[in-house]
Short mmCIF file of C-alpha atoms in Angstrom, two decimals:
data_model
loop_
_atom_site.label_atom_id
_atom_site.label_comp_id
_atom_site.label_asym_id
_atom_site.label_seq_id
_atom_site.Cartn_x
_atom_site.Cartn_y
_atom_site.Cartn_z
CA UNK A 78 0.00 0.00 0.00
CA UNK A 79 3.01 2.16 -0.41
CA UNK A 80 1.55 3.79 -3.56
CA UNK A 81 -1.74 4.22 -2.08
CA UNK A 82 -1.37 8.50 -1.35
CA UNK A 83 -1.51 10.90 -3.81
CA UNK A 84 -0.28 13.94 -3.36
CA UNK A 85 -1.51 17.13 -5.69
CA UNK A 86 -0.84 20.53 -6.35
CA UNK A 87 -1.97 23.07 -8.99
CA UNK A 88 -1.18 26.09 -10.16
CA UNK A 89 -3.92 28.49 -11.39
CA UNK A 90 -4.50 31.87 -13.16
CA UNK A 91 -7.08 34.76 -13.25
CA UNK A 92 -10.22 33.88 -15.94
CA UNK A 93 -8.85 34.26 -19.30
CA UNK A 94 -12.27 34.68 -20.39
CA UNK A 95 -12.68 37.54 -22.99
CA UNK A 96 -14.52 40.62 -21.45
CA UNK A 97 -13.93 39.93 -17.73
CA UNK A 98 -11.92 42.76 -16.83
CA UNK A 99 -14.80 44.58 -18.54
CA UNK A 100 -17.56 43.04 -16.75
CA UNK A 101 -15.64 43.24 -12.86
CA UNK A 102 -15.21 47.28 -13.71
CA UNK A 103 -18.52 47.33 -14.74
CA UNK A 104 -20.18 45.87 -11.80
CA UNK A 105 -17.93 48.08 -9.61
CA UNK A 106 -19.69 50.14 -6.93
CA UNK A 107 -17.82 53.46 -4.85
CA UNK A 108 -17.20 52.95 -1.45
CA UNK A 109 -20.44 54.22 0.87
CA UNK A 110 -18.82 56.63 2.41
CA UNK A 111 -18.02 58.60 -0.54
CA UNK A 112 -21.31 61.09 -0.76
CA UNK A 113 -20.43 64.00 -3.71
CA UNK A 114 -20.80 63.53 -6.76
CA UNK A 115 -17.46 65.70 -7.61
CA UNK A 116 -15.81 62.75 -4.63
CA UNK A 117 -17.59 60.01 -6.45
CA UNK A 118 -16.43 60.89 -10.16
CA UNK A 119 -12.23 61.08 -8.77
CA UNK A 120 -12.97 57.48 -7.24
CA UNK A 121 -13.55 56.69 -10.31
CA UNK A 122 -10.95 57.99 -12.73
CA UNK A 123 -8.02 57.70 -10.26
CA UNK A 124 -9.03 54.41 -7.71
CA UNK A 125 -11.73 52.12 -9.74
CA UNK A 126 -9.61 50.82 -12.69
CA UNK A 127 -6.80 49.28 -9.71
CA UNK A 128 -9.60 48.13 -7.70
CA UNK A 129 -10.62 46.70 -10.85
CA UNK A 130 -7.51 45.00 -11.58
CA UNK A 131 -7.15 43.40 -8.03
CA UNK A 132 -10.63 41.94 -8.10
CA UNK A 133 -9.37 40.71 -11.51
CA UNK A 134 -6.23 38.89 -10.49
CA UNK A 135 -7.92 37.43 -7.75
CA UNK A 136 -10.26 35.30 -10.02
CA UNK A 137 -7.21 33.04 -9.93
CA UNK A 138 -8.15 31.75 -6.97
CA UNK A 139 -12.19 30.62 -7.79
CA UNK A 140 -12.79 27.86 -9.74
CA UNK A 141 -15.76 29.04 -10.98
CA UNK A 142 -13.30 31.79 -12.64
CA UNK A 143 -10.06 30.68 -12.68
CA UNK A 144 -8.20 28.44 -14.25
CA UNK A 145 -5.42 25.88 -14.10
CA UNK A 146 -2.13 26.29 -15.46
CA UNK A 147 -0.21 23.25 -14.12
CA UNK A 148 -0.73 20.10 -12.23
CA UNK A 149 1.67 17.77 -10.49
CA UNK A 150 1.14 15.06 -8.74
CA UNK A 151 3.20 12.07 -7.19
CA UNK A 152 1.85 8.54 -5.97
CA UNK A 153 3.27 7.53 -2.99
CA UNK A 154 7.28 7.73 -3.35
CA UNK A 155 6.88 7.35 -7.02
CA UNK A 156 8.50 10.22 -9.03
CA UNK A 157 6.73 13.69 -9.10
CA UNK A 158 5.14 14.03 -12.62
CA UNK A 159 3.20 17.23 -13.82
CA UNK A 160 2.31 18.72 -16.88
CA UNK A 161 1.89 22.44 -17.97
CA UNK A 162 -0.11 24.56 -20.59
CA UNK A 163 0.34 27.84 -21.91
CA UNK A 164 -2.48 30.17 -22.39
CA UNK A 165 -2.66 29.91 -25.92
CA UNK A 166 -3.65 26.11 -25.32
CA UNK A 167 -6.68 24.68 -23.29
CA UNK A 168 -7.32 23.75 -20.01
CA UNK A 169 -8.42 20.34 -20.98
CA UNK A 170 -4.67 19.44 -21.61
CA UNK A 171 -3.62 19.86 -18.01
CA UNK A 172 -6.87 18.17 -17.18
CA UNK A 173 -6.96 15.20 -19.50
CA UNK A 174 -3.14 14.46 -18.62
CA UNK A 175 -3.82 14.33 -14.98
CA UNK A 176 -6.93 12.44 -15.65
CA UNK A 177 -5.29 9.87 -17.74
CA UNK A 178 -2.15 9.25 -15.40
CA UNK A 179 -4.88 8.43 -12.49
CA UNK A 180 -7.12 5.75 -15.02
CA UNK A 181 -3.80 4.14 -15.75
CA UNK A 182 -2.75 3.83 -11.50
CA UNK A 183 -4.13 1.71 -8.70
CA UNK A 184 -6.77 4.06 -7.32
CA UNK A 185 -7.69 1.24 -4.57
CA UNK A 186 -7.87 2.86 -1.26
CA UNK A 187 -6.37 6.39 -2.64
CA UNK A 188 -6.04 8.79 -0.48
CA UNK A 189 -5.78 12.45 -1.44
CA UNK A 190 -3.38 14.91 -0.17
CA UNK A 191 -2.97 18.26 -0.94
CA UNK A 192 -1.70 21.79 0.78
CA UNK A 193 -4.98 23.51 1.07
CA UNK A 194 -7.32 20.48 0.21
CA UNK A 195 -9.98 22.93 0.47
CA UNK A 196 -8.47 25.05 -2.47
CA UNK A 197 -7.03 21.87 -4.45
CA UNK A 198 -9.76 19.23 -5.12
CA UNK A 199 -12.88 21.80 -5.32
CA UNK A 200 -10.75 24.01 -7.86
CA UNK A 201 -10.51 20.72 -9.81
CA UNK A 202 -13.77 19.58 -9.36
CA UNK A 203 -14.86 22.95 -10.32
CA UNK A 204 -13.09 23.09 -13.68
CA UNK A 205 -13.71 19.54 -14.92
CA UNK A 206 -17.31 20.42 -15.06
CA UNK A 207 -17.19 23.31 -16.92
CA UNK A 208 -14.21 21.88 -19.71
CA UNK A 209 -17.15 18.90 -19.36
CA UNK A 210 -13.99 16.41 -18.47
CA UNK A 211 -15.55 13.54 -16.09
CA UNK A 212 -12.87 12.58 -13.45
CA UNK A 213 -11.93 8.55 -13.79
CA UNK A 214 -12.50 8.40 -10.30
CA UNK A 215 -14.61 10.13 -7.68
CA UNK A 216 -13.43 13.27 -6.44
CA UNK A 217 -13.50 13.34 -2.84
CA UNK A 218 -15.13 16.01 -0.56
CA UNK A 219 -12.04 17.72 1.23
CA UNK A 220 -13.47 15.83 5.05
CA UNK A 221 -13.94 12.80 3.65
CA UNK A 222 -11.94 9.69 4.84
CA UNK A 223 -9.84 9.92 1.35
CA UNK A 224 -8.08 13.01 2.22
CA UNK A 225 -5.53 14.39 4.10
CA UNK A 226 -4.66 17.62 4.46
CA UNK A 227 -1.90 18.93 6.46
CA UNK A 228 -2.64 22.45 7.11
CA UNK A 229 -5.83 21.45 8.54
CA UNK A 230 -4.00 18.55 10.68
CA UNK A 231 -1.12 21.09 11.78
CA UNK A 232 -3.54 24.29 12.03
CA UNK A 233 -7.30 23.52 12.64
CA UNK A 234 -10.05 23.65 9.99
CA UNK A 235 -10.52 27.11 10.70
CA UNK A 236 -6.81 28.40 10.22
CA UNK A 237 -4.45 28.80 7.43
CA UNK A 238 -0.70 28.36 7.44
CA UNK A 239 1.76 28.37 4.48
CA UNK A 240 3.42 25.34 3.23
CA UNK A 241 6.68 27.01 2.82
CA UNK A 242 6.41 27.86 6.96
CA UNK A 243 6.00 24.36 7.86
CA UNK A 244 8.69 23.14 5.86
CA UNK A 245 11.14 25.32 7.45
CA UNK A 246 9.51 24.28 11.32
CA UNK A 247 10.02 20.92 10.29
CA UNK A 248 13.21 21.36 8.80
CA UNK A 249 12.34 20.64 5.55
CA UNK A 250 14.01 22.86 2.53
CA UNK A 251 10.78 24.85 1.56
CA UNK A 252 10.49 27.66 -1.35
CA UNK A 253 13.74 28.64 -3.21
CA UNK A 254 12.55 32.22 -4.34
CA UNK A 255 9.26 31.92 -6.51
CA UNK A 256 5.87 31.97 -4.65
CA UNK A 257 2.60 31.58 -5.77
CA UNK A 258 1.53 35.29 -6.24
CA UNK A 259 4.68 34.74 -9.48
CA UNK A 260 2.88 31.96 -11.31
CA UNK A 261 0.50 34.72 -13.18
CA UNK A 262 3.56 37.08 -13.65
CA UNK A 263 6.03 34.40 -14.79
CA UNK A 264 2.72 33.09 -17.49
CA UNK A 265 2.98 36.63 -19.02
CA UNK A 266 6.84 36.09 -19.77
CA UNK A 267 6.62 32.64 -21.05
CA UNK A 268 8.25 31.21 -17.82
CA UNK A 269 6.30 27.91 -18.10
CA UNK A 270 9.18 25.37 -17.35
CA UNK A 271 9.72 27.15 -14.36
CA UNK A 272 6.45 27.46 -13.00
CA UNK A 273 6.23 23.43 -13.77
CA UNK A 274 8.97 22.92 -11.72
CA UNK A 275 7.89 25.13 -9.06
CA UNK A 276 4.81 23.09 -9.08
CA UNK A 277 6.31 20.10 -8.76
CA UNK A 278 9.10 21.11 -5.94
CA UNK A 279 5.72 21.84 -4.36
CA UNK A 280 4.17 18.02 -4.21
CA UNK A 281 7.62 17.18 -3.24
CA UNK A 282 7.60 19.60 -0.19
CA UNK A 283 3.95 18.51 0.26
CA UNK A 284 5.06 14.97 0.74
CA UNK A 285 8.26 15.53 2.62
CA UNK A 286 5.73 17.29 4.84
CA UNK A 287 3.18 14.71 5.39
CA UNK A 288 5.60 11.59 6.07
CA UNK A 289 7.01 13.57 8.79
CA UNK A 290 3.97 14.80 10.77
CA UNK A 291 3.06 11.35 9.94
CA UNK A 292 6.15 9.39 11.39
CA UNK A 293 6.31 7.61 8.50
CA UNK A 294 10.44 7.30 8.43
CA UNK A 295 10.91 7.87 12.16
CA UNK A 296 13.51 5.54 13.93
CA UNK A 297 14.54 5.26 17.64
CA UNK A 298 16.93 7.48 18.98
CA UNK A 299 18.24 5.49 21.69
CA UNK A 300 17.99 1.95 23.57
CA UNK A 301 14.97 2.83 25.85
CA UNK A 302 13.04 4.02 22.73
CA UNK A 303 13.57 0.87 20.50
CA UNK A 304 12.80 -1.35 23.61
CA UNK A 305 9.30 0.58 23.61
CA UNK A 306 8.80 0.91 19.75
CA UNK A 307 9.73 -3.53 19.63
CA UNK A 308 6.83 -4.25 23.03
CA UNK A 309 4.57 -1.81 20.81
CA UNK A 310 5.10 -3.75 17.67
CA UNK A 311 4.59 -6.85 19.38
CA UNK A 312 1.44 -5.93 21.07
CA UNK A 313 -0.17 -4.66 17.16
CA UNK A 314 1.46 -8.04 15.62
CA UNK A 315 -0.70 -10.27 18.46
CA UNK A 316 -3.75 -7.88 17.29
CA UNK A 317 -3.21 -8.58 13.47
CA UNK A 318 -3.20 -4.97 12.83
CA UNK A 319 -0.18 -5.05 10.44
CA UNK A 320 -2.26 -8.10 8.49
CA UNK A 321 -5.79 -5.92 8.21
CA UNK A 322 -3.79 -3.00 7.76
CA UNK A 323 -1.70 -4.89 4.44
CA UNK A 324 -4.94 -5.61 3.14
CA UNK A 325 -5.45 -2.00 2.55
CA UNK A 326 -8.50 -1.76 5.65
CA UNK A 327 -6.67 0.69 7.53
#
């Protein structure tokens, strides 16, 4: 059951929809405590088109206007894979190449992990139905049983926390000088291999992450702690946990 995690991460831009920058200046309304017309009509010329533009760029981060530049992924301690598209191609090739690496894995007792789940798997969901791309498998609802999400295990559901920041807690190498807010910036200058591998360095921290909170690679420091971790073992070995747990029930 080694392979039986998968650990995602994608990268998204503002709506490339024609007309949206348009429509979001449009629908635009002054602050209420702006009362003269004279007050009203400077909001508009000098503050409205940057207001604009930051409600713009922030589409990147709603499904239902966004959309996905890059995916990568990893299965278990299998090599991170990920695939990119430029904005001159369409979302469906990100989507379809994802899609197609999961219908050719072992999805039998997959569990998801991602850093937000809340942000990865809906922002998926969310653009598979409208490219009309149906998933090979279910995708699961970020409390369900098949996910894991870190943040929420280190933080609480109601807190946030970057990636990068628990990498360095944990001693883990996080972010080497790109962040997220670059991925639209670094689109506009044709900077796609790099954003590909940022995405990727990302599932790689994400993992690194999650088998240490997990203890998946711990070992015994000293004699009194391998005496305990060997009567522990034991006990689980009388129990049959390791056999249910081979079987993929645990």
């Amino acid at each position: 059951m080694a392979d039986n995690f998968l650990y995602i991460d994608l990268e998204s831009v503002c709506s490339q929809q024609p007309g949206i920058k348009e429509q979001i200046l449009s629908e635009l309304k002054p602050p209420g405590n702006l009362k003269k017309a004279e007050t009203i009509a400077k909001w508009w010329q000098s503050q409205a088109p940057s207001v604009a533009e930051e409600a713009y760029l922030k589409t990147a981060l709603d499904g239902t206007y966004g959309e996905i530049i890059s995916i990568a992924w990893a299965f278990g301690e299998q090599e991170v894979q990920g695939v990119i598209r430029t904005l001159e191609e369409p979302e469906t090739k990100v989507l379809k190449a994802f899609y197609d690496a999961l219908e050719g894995a072992n999805t039998d007792y997959l569990v998801w992990v991602a850093y937000p789940i809340r942000f990865d798997l809906p922002f998926l969901l969310k653009r598979s139905i409208i490219n009309n791309i149906r998933p090979p498998v279910g995708l699961p609802d970020e409390r369900s049983k098949s996910t894991f999400c870190p943040m929420n295990w280190w933080h609480g559901w109601h807190q946030c926390g970057a990636l990068d920041a628990l990498c360095k807690a944990l001693g883990i190498q996080g972010k080497t000088g790109m962040t997220g807010a670059d991925v639209y910036p670094y689109v506009l200058q044709g900077r796609y291999d790099e954003i590909l591998e940022y995405n990727k360095n990302d599932v790689s921290m994400l993992r690194q992450v999650h088998e240490r909170i997990t203890f998946k690679n711990w070992a015994p420091s000293d004699n009194e702690e391998i005496a305990l971790a060997s009567e522990e073992d034991e006990k689980l070995t009388k129990a049959g946990f390791f056999d249910v747990q081979e079987k993929g029930k645990l």
